[in-house]
Short mmCIF file of C-alpha atoms and ligand atoms in Angstrom, two decimals:
data_model
loop_
_atom_site.label_atom_id
_atom_site.label_comp_id
_atom_site.label_asym_id
_atom_site.label_seq_id
_atom_site.Cartn_x
_atom_site.Cartn_y
_atom_site.Cartn_z
CA MET A 186 -7.97 -14.18 15.78
CA THR A 187 -8.70 -10.52 15.15
CA ILE A 188 -6.09 -8.11 13.79
CA ARG A 189 -5.74 -4.89 15.79
CA VAL A 190 -5.92 -1.96 13.35
CA GLY A 191 -5.12 1.73 13.75
CA VAL A 192 -6.05 4.44 11.23
CA VAL A 193 -4.05 7.63 10.57
CA GLY A 194 -5.92 10.50 8.91
CA ALA A 195 -9.05 9.01 10.47
CA ALA A 196 -11.18 12.17 10.26
CA GLY A 197 -10.62 12.56 6.52
CA ARG A 198 -12.86 11.33 3.71
CA MET A 199 -10.91 8.09 3.19
CA GLY A 200 -9.81 7.62 6.81
CA ALA A 201 -13.39 7.77 8.10
CA GLU A 202 -14.49 5.27 5.46
CA VAL A 203 -11.65 2.95 6.55
CA CYS A 204 -12.71 3.25 10.21
CA ARG A 205 -16.25 2.18 9.24
CA ALA A 206 -15.00 -0.71 7.09
CA VAL A 207 -12.59 -1.99 9.76
CA ALA A 208 -15.24 -1.74 12.48
CA ALA A 209 -17.66 -3.74 10.32
CA ALA A 210 -15.20 -6.56 9.60
CA ASP A 211 -15.41 -9.61 11.90
CA ASP A 212 -11.69 -10.34 11.78
CA LEU A 213 -10.45 -6.77 12.32
CA GLU A 214 -10.70 -4.49 15.35
CA LEU A 215 -10.39 -0.69 15.26
CA VAL A 216 -8.14 0.08 18.25
CA ALA A 217 -6.87 3.61 17.52
CA ALA A 218 -7.60 6.56 15.25
CA VAL A 219 -5.16 9.46 14.76
CA ASP A 220 -5.81 12.88 13.23
CA PRO A 221 -3.87 15.74 14.90
CA HIS A 222 -6.07 18.65 13.79
CA HIS A 223 -9.12 16.85 15.15
CA ALA A 224 -7.59 15.43 18.36
CA GLY A 225 -10.07 14.97 21.18
CA VAL A 226 -13.09 14.58 18.89
CA ALA A 227 -15.05 11.35 19.46
CA VAL A 228 -14.42 8.79 16.70
CA ARG A 229 -18.17 8.14 16.79
CA GLU A 230 -18.80 11.78 15.82
CA ALA A 231 -16.09 11.88 13.12
CA THR A 232 -16.87 8.55 11.48
CA GLY A 233 -20.21 7.25 12.72
CA VAL A 234 -18.53 4.13 14.14
CA ASP A 235 -20.09 2.78 17.34
CA THR A 236 -17.02 3.11 19.60
CA ASP A 237 -15.80 4.97 22.67
CA LEU A 238 -12.46 5.82 21.01
CA THR A 239 -11.31 9.44 20.73
CA LEU A 240 -9.22 10.81 17.84
CA ALA A 241 -5.61 10.96 19.03
CA GLY A 242 -3.20 13.81 18.33
CA ASP A 243 -0.06 11.77 17.75
CA LEU A 244 1.14 8.44 16.53
CA ASP A 245 2.15 7.17 20.00
CA ALA A 246 -1.52 6.33 20.50
CA LEU A 247 -1.08 3.49 17.98
CA VAL A 248 1.61 1.83 20.11
CA ASP A 249 -0.32 2.50 23.33
CA ALA A 250 -3.38 0.79 21.82
CA GLY A 251 -1.39 -2.27 20.71
CA ALA A 252 -2.12 -1.79 17.01
CA GLU A 253 -0.57 -4.46 14.77
CA VAL A 254 -1.49 -2.93 11.39
CA VAL A 255 -1.90 0.78 10.66
CA VAL A 256 -3.78 2.20 7.67
CA GLU A 257 -2.36 5.56 6.49
CA PHE A 258 -4.68 7.93 4.57
CA THR A 259 -3.33 11.44 5.26
CA GLY A 260 -1.82 13.11 2.18
CA PRO A 261 1.41 14.02 0.38
CA SER A 262 2.81 16.29 3.12
CA ALA A 263 2.46 13.78 5.99
CA VAL A 264 2.63 10.28 4.53
CA GLY A 265 6.42 10.00 4.16
CA ALA A 266 7.21 10.86 7.78
CA ASN A 267 4.30 8.77 9.07
CA LEU A 268 5.36 5.69 7.13
CA ARG A 269 8.89 6.03 8.44
CA TRP A 270 7.59 6.34 12.02
CA LEU A 271 5.37 3.27 11.66
CA LEU A 272 8.20 1.09 10.36
CA GLU A 273 10.61 2.38 13.01
CA HIS A 274 8.02 1.31 15.60
CA ASP A 275 7.58 -2.13 14.01
CA LEU A 276 3.99 -1.53 12.93
CA HIS A 277 2.83 -3.00 9.62
CA ALA A 278 1.66 -0.21 7.31
CA VAL A 279 -1.10 -0.20 4.70
CA VAL A 280 -0.62 3.08 2.85
CA GLY A 281 -3.30 4.67 0.69
CA ALA A 282 -2.17 8.30 0.84
CA THR A 283 -0.63 9.34 -2.47
CA GLY A 284 2.19 11.75 -3.26
CA ILE A 285 4.98 9.99 -1.33
CA ASP A 286 8.32 11.12 -2.81
CA GLU A 287 11.20 8.95 -4.01
CA ALA A 288 13.48 9.81 -1.07
CA ASP A 289 10.84 8.81 1.50
CA LEU A 290 10.09 5.66 -0.48
CA THR A 291 13.76 4.67 -0.44
CA VAL A 292 14.03 5.19 3.33
CA ALA A 293 10.83 3.20 3.88
CA ARG A 294 12.07 0.38 1.66
CA GLU A 295 15.31 0.14 3.67
CA LEU A 296 13.44 0.22 6.99
CA ALA A 297 11.01 -2.48 5.87
CA GLU A 298 13.97 -4.67 4.85
CA ALA A 299 15.84 -4.13 8.10
CA ARG A 300 12.98 -4.30 10.59
CA PRO A 301 10.18 -6.82 11.25
CA ALA A 302 7.34 -4.64 9.93
CA ASN A 303 6.18 -4.63 6.29
CA ALA A 304 4.47 -2.00 4.17
CA LEU A 305 1.90 -2.22 1.39
CA ILE A 306 1.57 0.99 -0.63
CA ALA A 307 -1.26 1.06 -3.14
CA PRO A 308 -1.95 4.17 -5.21
CA ASN A 309 -5.39 2.70 -5.82
CA PHE A 310 -7.18 0.11 -3.67
CA ALA A 311 -10.10 -0.36 -6.09
CA ILE A 312 -9.89 -3.71 -7.90
CA GLY A 313 -11.24 -2.14 -11.10
CA ALA A 314 -8.42 0.41 -11.17
CA VAL A 315 -5.83 -2.31 -10.58
CA LEU A 316 -7.28 -4.24 -13.53
CA LEU A 317 -7.28 -1.09 -15.67
CA MET A 318 -3.55 -0.68 -14.98
CA GLN A 319 -2.87 -4.29 -15.96
CA PHE A 320 -4.96 -4.00 -19.15
CA ALA A 321 -3.20 -0.72 -20.01
CA ALA A 322 0.22 -2.35 -19.70
CA GLU A 323 -0.95 -5.19 -21.96
CA ALA A 324 -2.39 -2.83 -24.58
CA ALA A 325 0.75 -0.66 -24.57
CA ARG A 326 2.74 -3.58 -25.97
CA TYR A 327 0.73 -3.28 -29.20
CA LEU A 328 -0.41 0.36 -29.14
CA PRO A 329 2.44 2.60 -27.93
CA HIS A 330 0.60 5.89 -28.64
CA VAL A 331 -1.29 6.56 -25.41
CA GLU A 332 -2.40 9.37 -23.14
CA ILE A 333 -4.04 9.35 -19.69
CA ILE A 334 -6.86 11.53 -18.42
CA GLU A 335 -7.47 11.32 -14.68
CA LEU A 336 -10.46 13.03 -13.07
CA HIS A 337 -10.93 13.65 -9.34
CA HIS A 338 -12.95 15.72 -6.86
CA ASP A 339 -11.86 19.32 -6.41
CA ARG A 340 -10.41 18.78 -2.88
CA LYS A 341 -7.66 16.45 -4.01
CA VAL A 342 -4.32 18.12 -3.24
CA ASP A 343 -1.92 16.28 -5.57
CA ALA A 344 -1.89 16.17 -9.37
CA PRO A 345 -1.45 14.01 -11.34
CA SER A 346 -3.02 11.27 -9.23
CA GLY A 347 -0.90 8.44 -7.84
CA THR A 348 -2.91 6.04 -10.00
CA ALA A 349 -2.10 7.98 -13.17
CA LEU A 350 1.60 8.09 -12.29
CA ARG A 351 1.64 4.34 -11.67
CA THR A 352 -0.32 3.67 -14.88
CA ALA A 353 2.19 5.75 -16.85
CA GLU A 354 5.12 3.82 -15.31
CA LEU A 355 3.53 0.46 -16.13
CA ILE A 356 2.90 1.60 -19.72
CA ALA A 357 6.50 2.84 -19.99
CA ASP A 358 7.80 -0.53 -18.80
CA ALA A 359 5.58 -2.43 -21.25
CA ARG A 360 5.88 -0.51 -24.51
CA ALA A 361 8.83 -1.06 -26.81
CA GLU A 362 9.02 2.46 -28.28
CA ILE A 363 8.30 6.04 -27.22
CA PRO A 364 6.32 7.58 -30.07
CA ASP A 365 6.73 11.25 -30.99
CA ALA A 366 3.79 13.41 -30.02
CA PRO A 367 3.39 17.13 -30.82
CA LEU A 368 3.85 19.31 -27.72
CA GLY A 369 1.55 22.13 -28.80
CA ASP A 370 1.49 25.87 -28.62
CA ASP A 371 3.97 27.79 -26.39
CA ARG A 372 1.27 30.37 -25.60
CA HIS A 373 -0.73 27.69 -23.76
CA PRO A 374 1.68 25.71 -21.59
CA GLY A 375 0.04 22.70 -20.02
CA ALA A 376 -2.44 22.21 -22.83
CA ARG A 377 -0.74 18.91 -23.64
CA GLY A 378 -0.73 17.79 -20.03
CA ALA A 379 2.34 16.75 -18.03
CA ALA A 380 4.76 14.04 -19.09
CA HIS A 381 5.45 11.22 -16.63
CA ALA A 382 7.61 8.33 -17.83
CA ASP A 383 7.12 9.85 -21.32
CA VAL A 384 3.33 9.42 -21.10
CA ARG A 385 1.13 12.54 -21.29
CA VAL A 386 -1.18 12.84 -18.26
CA HIS A 387 -4.10 15.30 -18.04
CA SER A 388 -5.65 16.07 -14.65
CA VAL A 389 -9.26 17.25 -14.23
CA ARG A 390 -10.51 18.54 -10.82
CA LEU A 391 -14.24 19.15 -10.40
CA PRO A 392 -16.85 18.90 -7.63
CA GLY A 393 -19.10 15.89 -8.13
CA LEU A 394 -16.27 13.61 -9.21
CA VAL A 395 -14.76 10.93 -6.94
CA ALA A 396 -11.86 9.13 -8.71
CA HIS A 397 -11.82 8.27 -12.41
CA GLU A 398 -9.22 7.36 -15.02
CA GLU A 399 -9.31 7.02 -18.77
CA VAL A 400 -6.43 5.61 -20.80
CA ILE A 401 -6.75 6.26 -24.53
CA PHE A 402 -4.63 4.36 -27.03
CA GLY A 403 -4.39 5.47 -30.67
CA GLY A 404 -3.48 3.24 -33.61
CA THR A 405 -3.91 3.24 -37.35
CA GLY A 406 -7.58 4.00 -37.98
CA GLN A 407 -8.62 3.06 -34.44
CA THR A 408 -8.60 4.01 -30.76
CA LEU A 409 -8.97 1.91 -27.63
CA THR A 410 -10.30 3.50 -24.43
CA LEU A 411 -10.01 1.91 -21.00
CA ARG A 412 -11.95 3.65 -18.24
CA HIS A 413 -12.47 3.08 -14.54
CA ASP A 414 -14.82 5.01 -12.26
CA SER A 415 -14.87 4.95 -8.48
CA ILE A 416 -18.30 6.43 -7.91
CA ASP A 417 -18.13 5.94 -4.14
CA ARG A 418 -15.26 5.64 -1.61
CA THR A 419 -16.56 2.24 -0.55
CA SER A 420 -14.97 1.01 -3.81
CA PHE A 421 -11.56 1.16 -2.11
CA MET A 422 -12.54 -0.73 1.07
CA PRO A 423 -12.28 -4.40 0.00
CA GLY A 424 -8.72 -3.66 -1.15
CA VAL A 425 -7.82 -1.84 2.08
CA LEU A 426 -9.20 -4.67 4.24
CA LEU A 427 -7.36 -7.26 2.13
CA GLY A 428 -4.19 -5.23 2.69
CA CYS A 429 -4.77 -5.29 6.46
CA ARG A 430 -5.10 -9.08 6.35
CA LYS A 431 -2.09 -9.70 4.08
CA VAL A 432 0.52 -7.08 5.02
CA ALA A 433 2.08 -9.12 7.84
CA SER A 434 2.91 -11.94 5.41
CA LEU A 435 4.64 -9.70 2.83
CA ASP A 436 8.39 -9.43 2.48
CA GLY A 437 9.44 -5.81 3.17
CA LEU A 438 7.83 -3.00 1.20
CA VAL A 439 5.50 -3.77 -1.70
CA VAL A 440 3.90 -1.27 -4.10
CA GLY A 441 0.61 -2.20 -5.76
CA LEU A 442 -2.50 -4.06 -4.62
CA GLU A 443 -1.97 -6.63 -7.37
CA HIS A 444 0.74 -8.25 -5.21
CA VAL A 445 -1.78 -9.36 -2.57
CA LEU A 446 -4.71 -10.30 -4.81
P1 NAP B 239 -8.72 14.27 3.39
O1 NAP B 239 -10.21 14.21 3.47
O2 NAP B 239 -8.05 15.62 3.32
O3 NAP B 239 -8.16 13.43 4.64
C1 NAP B 239 -6.85 13.49 5.10
C2 NAP B 239 -6.93 13.54 6.61
O4 NAP B 239 -5.61 13.41 7.15
C3 NAP B 239 -7.48 14.89 7.12
O5 NAP B 239 -8.37 14.69 8.17
C4 NAP B 239 -6.20 15.58 7.58
O6 NAP B 239 -6.46 16.56 8.57
C5 NAP B 239 -5.43 14.41 8.14
N1 NAP B 239 -4.03 14.67 8.36
C6 NAP B 239 -3.22 15.62 7.79
N2 NAP B 239 -1.97 15.51 8.28
C7 NAP B 239 -1.98 14.48 9.16
C8 NAP B 239 -1.00 13.88 9.99
N3 NAP B 239 0.26 14.32 10.00
N4 NAP B 239 -1.36 12.84 10.77
C9 NAP B 239 -2.63 12.37 10.77
N5 NAP B 239 -3.62 12.91 10.03
C10 NAP B 239 -3.29 13.95 9.23
O7 NAP B 239 -8.19 13.46 2.12
P2 NAP B 239 -8.81 12.14 1.47
O8 NAP B 239 -9.71 12.49 0.36
O9 NAP B 239 -9.31 11.25 2.56
O10 NAP B 239 -7.52 11.48 0.82
C11 NAP B 239 -6.41 11.11 1.63
C12 NAP B 239 -5.31 10.54 0.74
O11 NAP B 239 -5.74 9.31 0.18
C13 NAP B 239 -4.91 11.43 -0.44
O12 NAP B 239 -3.51 11.34 -0.62
C14 NAP B 239 -5.63 10.78 -1.61
O13 NAP B 239 -5.00 11.04 -2.84
C15 NAP B 239 -5.52 9.34 -1.22
N6 NAP B 239 -6.46 8.40 -1.83
C16 NAP B 239 -5.98 7.18 -2.10
C17 NAP B 239 -6.82 6.20 -2.58
C18 NAP B 239 -6.26 4.81 -2.81
O14 NAP B 239 -7.01 3.91 -3.23
N7 NAP B 239 -4.98 4.56 -2.51
C19 NAP B 239 -8.17 6.48 -2.81
C20 NAP B 239 -8.64 7.75 -2.53
C21 NAP B 239 -7.78 8.71 -2.01
P3 NAP B 239 -6.72 18.10 8.12
O15 NAP B 239 -7.77 18.06 7.09
O16 NAP B 239 -7.15 18.76 9.36
O17 NAP B 239 -5.39 18.57 7.61
#
């Protein structure tokens, strides 16, 4: 049985990659693609997928097409409202867009509890990044001094990255103490990065990068560096497709790909 999949943000860098990955999977079928600013454009032109679909201007197209699972890869300004809409319309959601705020997350969690649809939100769908986060949490138990450097392409709108925020939260949960760290010179605010969950995070934005994260631990006479590099957006696709296959069997709203691995 094939799963009928819709994609929101389908003309974007990630959305187009998802359309290609879904279309290439034997057990998934791309039935709708939504991207309001590109409505009316052929999906074939926007993504290279061999299909007669056209990019739709609003989310109703997902219901009209009979989508069962919807992959959301828009961005911080649209993801909260879109996720709410999907759950209100009983569509399972696989969310990759980052920057969703706490209030929207709370509403989505309540909707996913109350209604038949589930949601999987993963700040990073690359298995290597998920492992990095797990290793970082493990290391933080023994090495509480730690800072994160995340590096992304220069078109990314949010900073720090969702992956860095999640890594910082996992470290905060795992480490037993919050070590003192000097905050630096008042003349250069930001030089010491931003604190999230009491972990310093530094964001680099440059053309040529895709998505990278380095977690550096410091101890007596030693450092430990964990690093993950997504050098191509295909790195996220096995995780996204797994999410499409597993989301219907989840219980409500789940954050983190590790819960379906
Ligand atoms: P992008 O190229 O800007 O794509 C976003 C697409 O969504 C654009 O085509 C945009 O249209 C469209 N869009 C904006 N508002 C929309 C709405 N209300 N409904 C439907 N479509 C809408 O960005 P990207 O590089 O693909 O990244 C998308 C998101 O995924 C970001 O939040 C990024 O951080 C995240 N991301 C997550 C992972 C992960 O593994 N979870 C990996 C990589 C990236 P316009 O350009 O015309 O506004």
